[in-house]
mmCIF file of C-alpha atoms in Angstrom:
data_model
loop_
_atom_site.group_PDB
_atom_site.id
_atom_site.type_symbol
_atom_site.label_atom_id
_atom_site.label_comp_id
_atom_site.label_asym_id
_atom_site.label_seq_id
_atom_site.Cartn_x
_atom_site.Cartn_y
_atom_site.Cartn_z
ATOM 1 C CA MET A 18 25.552 117.641 126.153
ATOM 2 C CA SER A 19 24.384 118.755 122.734
ATOM 3 C CA GLY A 20 26.186 118.830 119.396
ATOM 4 C CA PRO A 21 26.287 116.597 116.349
ATOM 5 C CA ALA A 22 26.811 112.926 117.029
ATOM 6 C CA GLY A 23 30.320 111.956 116.039
ATOM 7 C CA SER A 24 31.676 115.514 116.364
ATOM 8 C CA LEU A 25 35.120 115.818 117.933
ATOM 9 C CA TYR A 26 33.653 117.213 121.135
ATOM 10 C CA ALA A 27 31.154 114.352 121.384
ATOM 11 C CA ARG A 28 33.927 111.801 120.797
ATOM 12 C CA LEU A 29 36.198 113.560 123.262
ATOM 13 C CA TYR A 30 33.490 113.715 125.911
ATOM 14 C CA ASN A 31 32.753 109.998 125.496
ATOM 15 C CA SER A 32 36.455 109.101 125.564
ATOM 16 C CA VAL A 33 37.007 111.081 128.751
ATOM 17 C CA MET A 34 33.907 109.857 130.560
ATOM 18 C CA SER A 35 34.248 106.202 129.499
ATOM 19 C CA GLY A 36 36.595 105.646 132.428
ATOM 20 C CA GLN A 37 33.619 105.648 134.793
ATOM 21 C CA CYS A 38 31.425 102.656 135.461
ATOM 22 C CA GLY A 39 27.723 103.206 135.960
ATOM 23 C CA LEU A 40 26.385 106.712 136.526
ATOM 24 C CA ARG A 41 28.737 109.360 135.163
ATOM 25 C CA VAL A 42 29.924 111.844 137.777
ATOM 26 C CA PRO A 43 30.860 115.400 136.688
ATOM 27 C CA LEU A 44 34.615 115.789 136.347
ATOM 28 C CA ASP A 45 34.943 118.469 139.007
ATOM 29 C CA ARG A 46 33.403 116.110 141.587
ATOM 30 C CA LEU A 47 35.993 113.383 141.004
ATOM 31 C CA PRO A 48 39.324 113.077 142.825
ATOM 32 C CA VAL A 49 41.893 115.117 140.913
ATOM 33 C CA ASP A 50 44.011 112.058 140.051
ATOM 34 C CA ASP A 51 41.038 110.316 138.437
ATOM 35 C CA ARG A 52 39.897 113.502 136.740
ATOM 36 C CA LEU A 53 43.266 114.203 135.100
ATOM 37 C CA THR A 54 43.864 110.560 134.170
ATOM 38 C CA MET A 55 40.557 110.500 132.300
ATOM 39 C CA LEU A 56 41.294 113.776 130.545
ATOM 40 C CA PHE A 57 44.774 112.780 129.390
ATOM 41 C CA ARG A 58 43.459 109.487 128.057
ATOM 42 C CA GLY A 59 40.585 111.149 126.239
ATOM 43 C CA PHE A 60 42.751 113.847 124.677
ATOM 44 C CA SER A 61 45.354 111.334 123.488
ATOM 45 C CA GLU A 62 42.670 109.191 121.857
ATOM 46 C CA GLU A 63 41.039 112.029 119.936
ATOM 47 C CA MET A 64 43.710 114.553 118.976
ATOM 48 C CA THR A 65 47.422 115.238 118.837
ATOM 49 C CA LEU A 66 49.191 117.770 121.022
ATOM 50 C CA LEU A 67 49.625 119.797 117.838
ATOM 51 C CA ARG A 68 45.876 120.058 117.356
ATOM 52 C CA ALA A 69 45.262 120.734 121.045
ATOM 53 C CA GLY A 70 47.832 123.501 120.850
ATOM 54 C CA ALA A 71 46.151 125.093 117.841
ATOM 55 C CA LEU A 72 42.861 125.116 119.732
ATOM 56 C CA VAL A 73 44.273 126.552 122.954
ATOM 57 C CA TRP A 74 46.453 129.041 121.031
ATOM 58 C CA PRO A 75 44.382 132.188 121.851
ATOM 59 C CA ALA A 76 44.651 131.484 125.587
ATOM 60 C CA MET A 77 48.391 130.726 125.728
ATOM 61 C CA TYR A 78 50.464 132.990 127.951
ATOM 62 C CA GLU A 79 53.388 133.534 125.561
ATOM 63 C CA ASP A 80 53.643 136.273 122.995
ATOM 64 C CA ALA A 81 52.065 134.970 119.776
ATOM 65 C CA ARG A 82 55.470 134.690 118.076
ATOM 66 C CA HIS A 83 56.594 132.029 120.545
ATOM 67 C CA ARG A 84 53.449 129.892 120.733
ATOM 68 C CA TYR A 85 54.142 127.619 117.767
ATOM 69 C CA GLY A 86 57.467 126.595 119.306
ATOM 70 C CA ARG A 87 55.750 125.601 122.532
ATOM 71 C CA VAL A 88 53.108 123.572 120.672
ATOM 72 C CA VAL A 89 55.838 121.730 118.741
ATOM 73 C CA ALA A 90 57.767 121.130 121.975
ATOM 74 C CA ALA A 91 54.711 119.537 123.594
ATOM 75 C CA GLN A 92 54.314 117.116 120.692
ATOM 76 C CA LEU A 93 58.029 116.256 120.665
ATOM 77 C CA ALA A 94 57.884 115.575 124.410
ATOM 78 C CA ASP A 95 55.003 113.189 123.773
ATOM 79 C CA LEU A 96 56.938 111.434 120.994
ATOM 80 C CA ALA A 97 59.957 111.114 123.286
ATOM 81 C CA ILE A 98 57.853 109.575 126.058
ATOM 82 C CA ARG A 99 56.438 107.111 123.514
ATOM 83 C CA ARG A 100 60.009 106.217 122.443
ATOM 84 C CA HIS A 101 59.845 107.482 118.874
ATOM 85 C CA ILE A 102 62.684 109.957 119.484
ATOM 86 C CA TRP A 103 65.146 110.824 122.209
ATOM 87 C CA LEU A 104 66.667 114.182 123.081
ATOM 88 C CA SER A 105 70.120 115.237 124.201
ATOM 89 C CA TYR A 106 72.461 118.210 124.319
ATOM 90 C CA SER A 107 75.470 118.255 122.010
ATOM 91 C CA GLY A 108 78.364 120.676 122.176
ATOM 92 C CA GLU A 109 79.375 119.994 118.589
ATOM 93 C CA GLY A 110 80.104 123.074 116.508
ATOM 94 C CA GLY A 111 80.278 125.265 119.585
ATOM 95 C CA PHE A 112 76.511 125.262 120.086
ATOM 96 C CA VAL A 113 75.385 125.324 123.709
ATOM 97 C CA GLY A 114 72.102 125.548 125.577
ATOM 98 C CA PRO A 115 68.979 125.192 123.430
ATOM 99 C CA GLN A 116 71.030 125.770 120.265
ATOM 100 C CA GLY A 117 72.832 122.495 120.945
ATOM 101 C CA MET A 118 69.757 120.344 121.558
ATOM 102 C CA THR A 119 69.757 117.239 119.375
ATOM 103 C CA VAL A 120 66.861 115.048 118.268
ATOM 104 C CA HIS A 121 67.628 111.373 117.632
ATOM 105 C CA ARG A 122 65.384 108.908 115.873
ATOM 106 C CA HIS A 123 64.763 106.068 118.313
ATOM 107 C CA PRO A 124 66.194 102.799 116.942
ATOM 108 C CA GLY A 125 63.497 100.279 116.136
ATOM 109 C CA ALA A 126 60.604 102.686 116.768
ATOM 110 C CA PRO A 127 57.513 101.845 114.690
ATOM 111 C CA PRO A 128 56.341 104.525 112.259
ATOM 112 C CA VAL A 129 53.822 106.942 113.711
ATOM 113 C CA ARG A 130 50.308 106.581 112.326
ATOM 114 C CA ASP A 131 48.981 110.089 112.746
ATOM 115 C CA PRO A 132 49.625 112.332 109.702
ATOM 116 C CA GLU A 133 50.439 115.366 111.867
ATOM 117 C CA GLU A 134 53.018 113.483 113.901
ATOM 118 C CA ALA A 135 54.500 111.935 110.766
ATOM 119 C CA LEU A 136 54.878 115.340 109.106
ATOM 120 C CA LEU A 137 56.410 116.792 112.277
ATOM 121 C CA LEU A 138 59.053 114.042 112.323
ATOM 122 C CA GLU A 139 59.698 114.614 108.614
ATOM 123 C CA THR A 140 60.070 118.353 109.249
ATOM 124 C CA VAL A 141 62.453 117.835 112.161
ATOM 125 C CA LEU A 142 64.446 114.791 111.056
ATOM 126 C CA GLY A 143 63.958 114.549 107.315
ATOM 127 C CA GLY A 144 65.888 111.457 106.305
ATOM 128 C CA GLU A 145 68.407 111.797 109.126
ATOM 129 C CA ASP A 146 68.696 109.834 112.343
ATOM 130 C CA ARG A 147 70.178 112.734 114.293
ATOM 131 C CA VAL A 148 69.756 116.503 113.849
ATOM 132 C CA ARG A 149 70.333 119.745 115.745
ATOM 133 C CA LEU A 150 66.808 120.895 116.483
ATOM 134 C CA ALA A 151 67.399 124.659 116.391
ATOM 135 C CA GLY A 152 68.898 124.268 112.925
ATOM 136 C CA ARG A 153 65.678 122.934 111.387
ATOM 137 C CA THR A 154 64.587 126.314 110.073
ATOM 138 C CA ASP A 155 62.750 125.466 106.836
ATOM 139 C CA GLY A 156 59.891 127.948 107.020
ATOM 140 C CA ASP A 157 57.935 126.326 104.212
ATOM 141 C CA ALA A 158 58.024 122.986 106.029
ATOM 142 C CA TRP A 159 56.775 124.539 109.279
ATOM 143 C CA ASP A 160 54.038 126.369 107.356
ATOM 144 C CA GLY A 161 53.029 123.080 105.733
ATOM 145 C CA LEU A 162 52.695 121.429 109.124
ATOM 146 C CA SER A 163 50.572 124.323 110.392
ATOM 147 C CA ALA A 164 48.323 124.063 107.327
ATOM 148 C CA LEU A 165 47.800 120.335 107.920
ATOM 149 C CA ILE A 166 46.892 120.904 111.569
ATOM 150 C CA HIS A 167 44.309 123.543 110.670
ATOM 151 C CA ASP A 168 42.906 121.435 107.835
ATOM 152 C CA ARG A 169 42.285 118.616 110.297
ATOM 153 C CA ILE A 170 40.660 121.013 112.759
ATOM 154 C CA LYS A 171 38.328 122.089 109.965
ATOM 155 C CA ALA A 172 37.630 118.434 109.155
ATOM 156 C CA ASP A 173 36.626 117.986 112.803
ATOM 157 C CA GLY A 174 34.041 120.748 112.340
ATOM 158 C CA LEU A 175 35.737 123.047 114.822
ATOM 159 C CA ALA A 176 36.549 125.876 112.436
ATOM 160 C CA TYR A 177 32.891 126.688 111.816
ATOM 161 C CA THR A 178 31.001 124.925 114.634
ATOM 162 C CA LYS A 179 31.824 127.613 117.136
ATOM 163 C CA LEU A 180 30.018 126.068 120.072
ATOM 164 C CA ASP A 181 31.944 122.791 119.835
ATOM 165 C CA ARG A 182 35.224 124.657 119.396
ATOM 166 C CA TYR A 183 34.470 126.632 122.562
ATOM 167 C CA ARG A 184 33.614 123.443 124.441
ATOM 168 C CA VAL A 185 36.900 121.751 123.517
ATOM 169 C CA LEU A 186 38.854 124.893 124.404
ATOM 170 C CA ARG A 187 37.028 125.162 127.723
ATOM 171 C CA LEU A 188 37.913 121.556 128.553
ATOM 172 C CA LEU A 189 41.574 122.184 127.733
ATOM 173 C CA LEU A 190 41.624 125.301 129.909
ATOM 174 C CA ARG A 191 39.957 123.478 132.797
ATOM 175 C CA THR A 192 42.652 120.841 132.452
ATOM 176 C CA ARG A 193 45.325 123.539 132.651
ATOM 177 C CA ARG A 194 43.748 124.956 135.799
ATOM 178 C CA TRP A 195 43.465 121.539 137.474
ATOM 179 C CA MET A 196 47.037 120.642 136.523
ATOM 180 C CA ARG A 197 48.325 123.861 138.025
ATOM 181 C CA ALA A 198 46.366 123.288 141.238
ATOM 182 C CA TYR A 199 47.753 119.738 141.416
ATOM 183 C CA ALA A 200 51.328 120.940 140.831
ATOM 184 C CA THR A 201 51.095 123.522 143.641
ATOM 185 C CA LYS A 202 51.154 120.595 146.075
ATOM 186 C CA ASP A 203 54.634 119.691 144.769
ATOM 187 C CA PRO A 204 53.934 115.959 144.317
ATOM 188 C CA SER A 205 56.893 113.646 143.846
ATOM 189 C CA TRP A 206 57.287 111.679 140.621
ATOM 190 C CA GLU A 207 56.929 108.453 142.604
ATOM 191 C CA ARG A 208 53.480 109.425 143.865
ATOM 192 C CA ALA A 209 51.810 108.663 140.515
ATOM 193 C CA PRO A 210 54.309 107.930 137.705
ATOM 194 C CA ALA A 211 51.689 106.957 135.107
ATOM 195 C CA LEU A 212 49.663 110.117 135.709
ATOM 196 C CA HIS A 213 52.740 112.325 135.652
ATOM 197 C CA ARG A 214 54.094 110.714 132.470
ATOM 198 C CA ALA A 215 50.758 111.099 130.668
ATOM 199 C CA GLY A 216 50.433 114.711 131.769
ATOM 200 C CA TYR A 217 53.952 115.934 131.048
ATOM 201 C CA PRO A 218 53.369 116.847 127.367
ATOM 202 C CA TYR A 219 50.338 118.891 128.438
ATOM 203 C CA ALA A 220 52.501 120.560 131.090
ATOM 204 C CA VAL A 221 54.833 121.642 128.265
ATOM 205 C CA LEU A 222 51.860 122.882 126.235
ATOM 206 C CA PHE A 223 50.526 124.872 129.189
ATOM 207 C CA GLY A 224 53.931 126.213 130.319
ATOM 208 C CA LEU A 225 53.937 124.159 133.519
ATOM 209 C CA GLU A 226 57.086 122.115 132.902
ATOM 210 C CA THR A 227 59.385 124.565 134.694
ATOM 211 C CA GLY A 228 59.131 127.308 137.284
ATOM 212 C CA PRO A 229 57.959 127.465 140.893
ATOM 213 C CA VAL A 230 54.747 125.560 140.071
ATOM 214 C CA ALA A 231 55.971 122.730 137.846
ATOM 215 C CA TRP A 232 54.410 119.426 136.860
ATOM 216 C CA PRO A 233 56.530 116.426 137.973
ATOM 217 C CA ALA A 234 59.067 115.538 135.264
ATOM 218 C CA PRO A 235 60.179 111.992 134.473
ATOM 219 C CA PRO A 236 63.586 111.021 135.847
ATOM 220 C CA ASP A 237 66.334 111.077 133.215
ATOM 221 C CA ASP A 238 66.789 107.315 133.424
ATOM 222 C CA ASP A 239 63.151 106.973 132.295
ATOM 223 C CA VAL A 240 63.167 109.593 129.515
ATOM 224 C CA HIS A 241 65.277 112.731 129.171
ATOM 225 C CA LEU A 242 63.065 115.757 128.549
ATOM 226 C CA PRO A 243 65.261 118.873 128.548
ATOM 227 C CA SER A 244 63.798 121.933 130.203
ATOM 228 C CA LEU A 245 64.882 124.105 127.239
ATOM 229 C CA LEU A 246 62.981 122.047 124.659
ATOM 230 C CA SER A 247 60.476 124.835 124.025
ATOM 231 C CA ASP A 248 63.310 127.331 123.467
ATOM 232 C CA ALA A 249 64.984 125.070 120.910
ATOM 233 C CA CYS A 250 61.691 124.594 119.058
ATOM 234 C CA ASP A 251 61.118 128.343 119.091
ATOM 235 C CA MET A 252 64.529 128.845 117.451
ATOM 236 C CA ALA A 253 63.627 126.343 114.744
ATOM 237 C CA VAL A 254 60.147 127.577 113.811
ATOM 238 C CA ASN A 255 61.174 131.250 113.918
ATOM 239 C CA ALA A 256 64.440 130.611 112.024
ATOM 240 C CA MET A 257 66.538 132.362 114.661
ATOM 241 C CA PRO A 258 70.104 132.703 113.344
ATOM 242 C CA PRO A 259 72.633 130.406 115.043
ATOM 243 C CA ALA A 260 75.242 131.937 117.296
ATOM 244 C CA PRO A 261 78.037 129.406 118.010
ATOM 245 C CA GLY A 262 79.339 129.602 121.546
ATOM 246 C CA ARG A 263 76.364 131.594 122.841
ATOM 247 C CA ILE A 264 73.217 130.435 124.598
#
């Protein structure tokens, strides 16, 4: 591997491969469970889901207008799994489906340390403990979050070091391919709860959280991760007008 020492790709590579003792084996020669576990750990140590989403943006399947919502949904799923927030549906005001999804600040949760995550929570919750997600339509706030994400990508050298940017993107896309292949076997949650929990936010990012080939989702008594989370985020970032009583 080439590239400047200390670059994001170099750090990411070392974080991913540090799970091996002795001679490092190429990822595609490892059992898929080990391979994905190492990738999820490395990604989480080096970048947020927001930054990963900005990097994988050109290769996302959705129309460009809907990609930001999916990236935000992936990060919110991660924050829910880490017990910073919890999600529910509320029928208050006649809102149903994704329009009625509510974000709650988790009682006693420590403040997040990452600036991107902190600004996301400020954008979604502000000073409130409970908000209707689809109603958080402050375009300037969402633009400010996007600017911060891209500033940090530039600080990582990925805006102008094209080779490293390509390498990180390639690793993310390989992860998507391996996750999809794993999900085709329809594994139960109980088969590998830690792996499935770590991978779920990336399943949201890659559009693998629902559908015929879906990544295993945590049981609701572990953490409730609504299947329409991406739709609710899309309504927020695109300022879709509310329609009480309609999905």
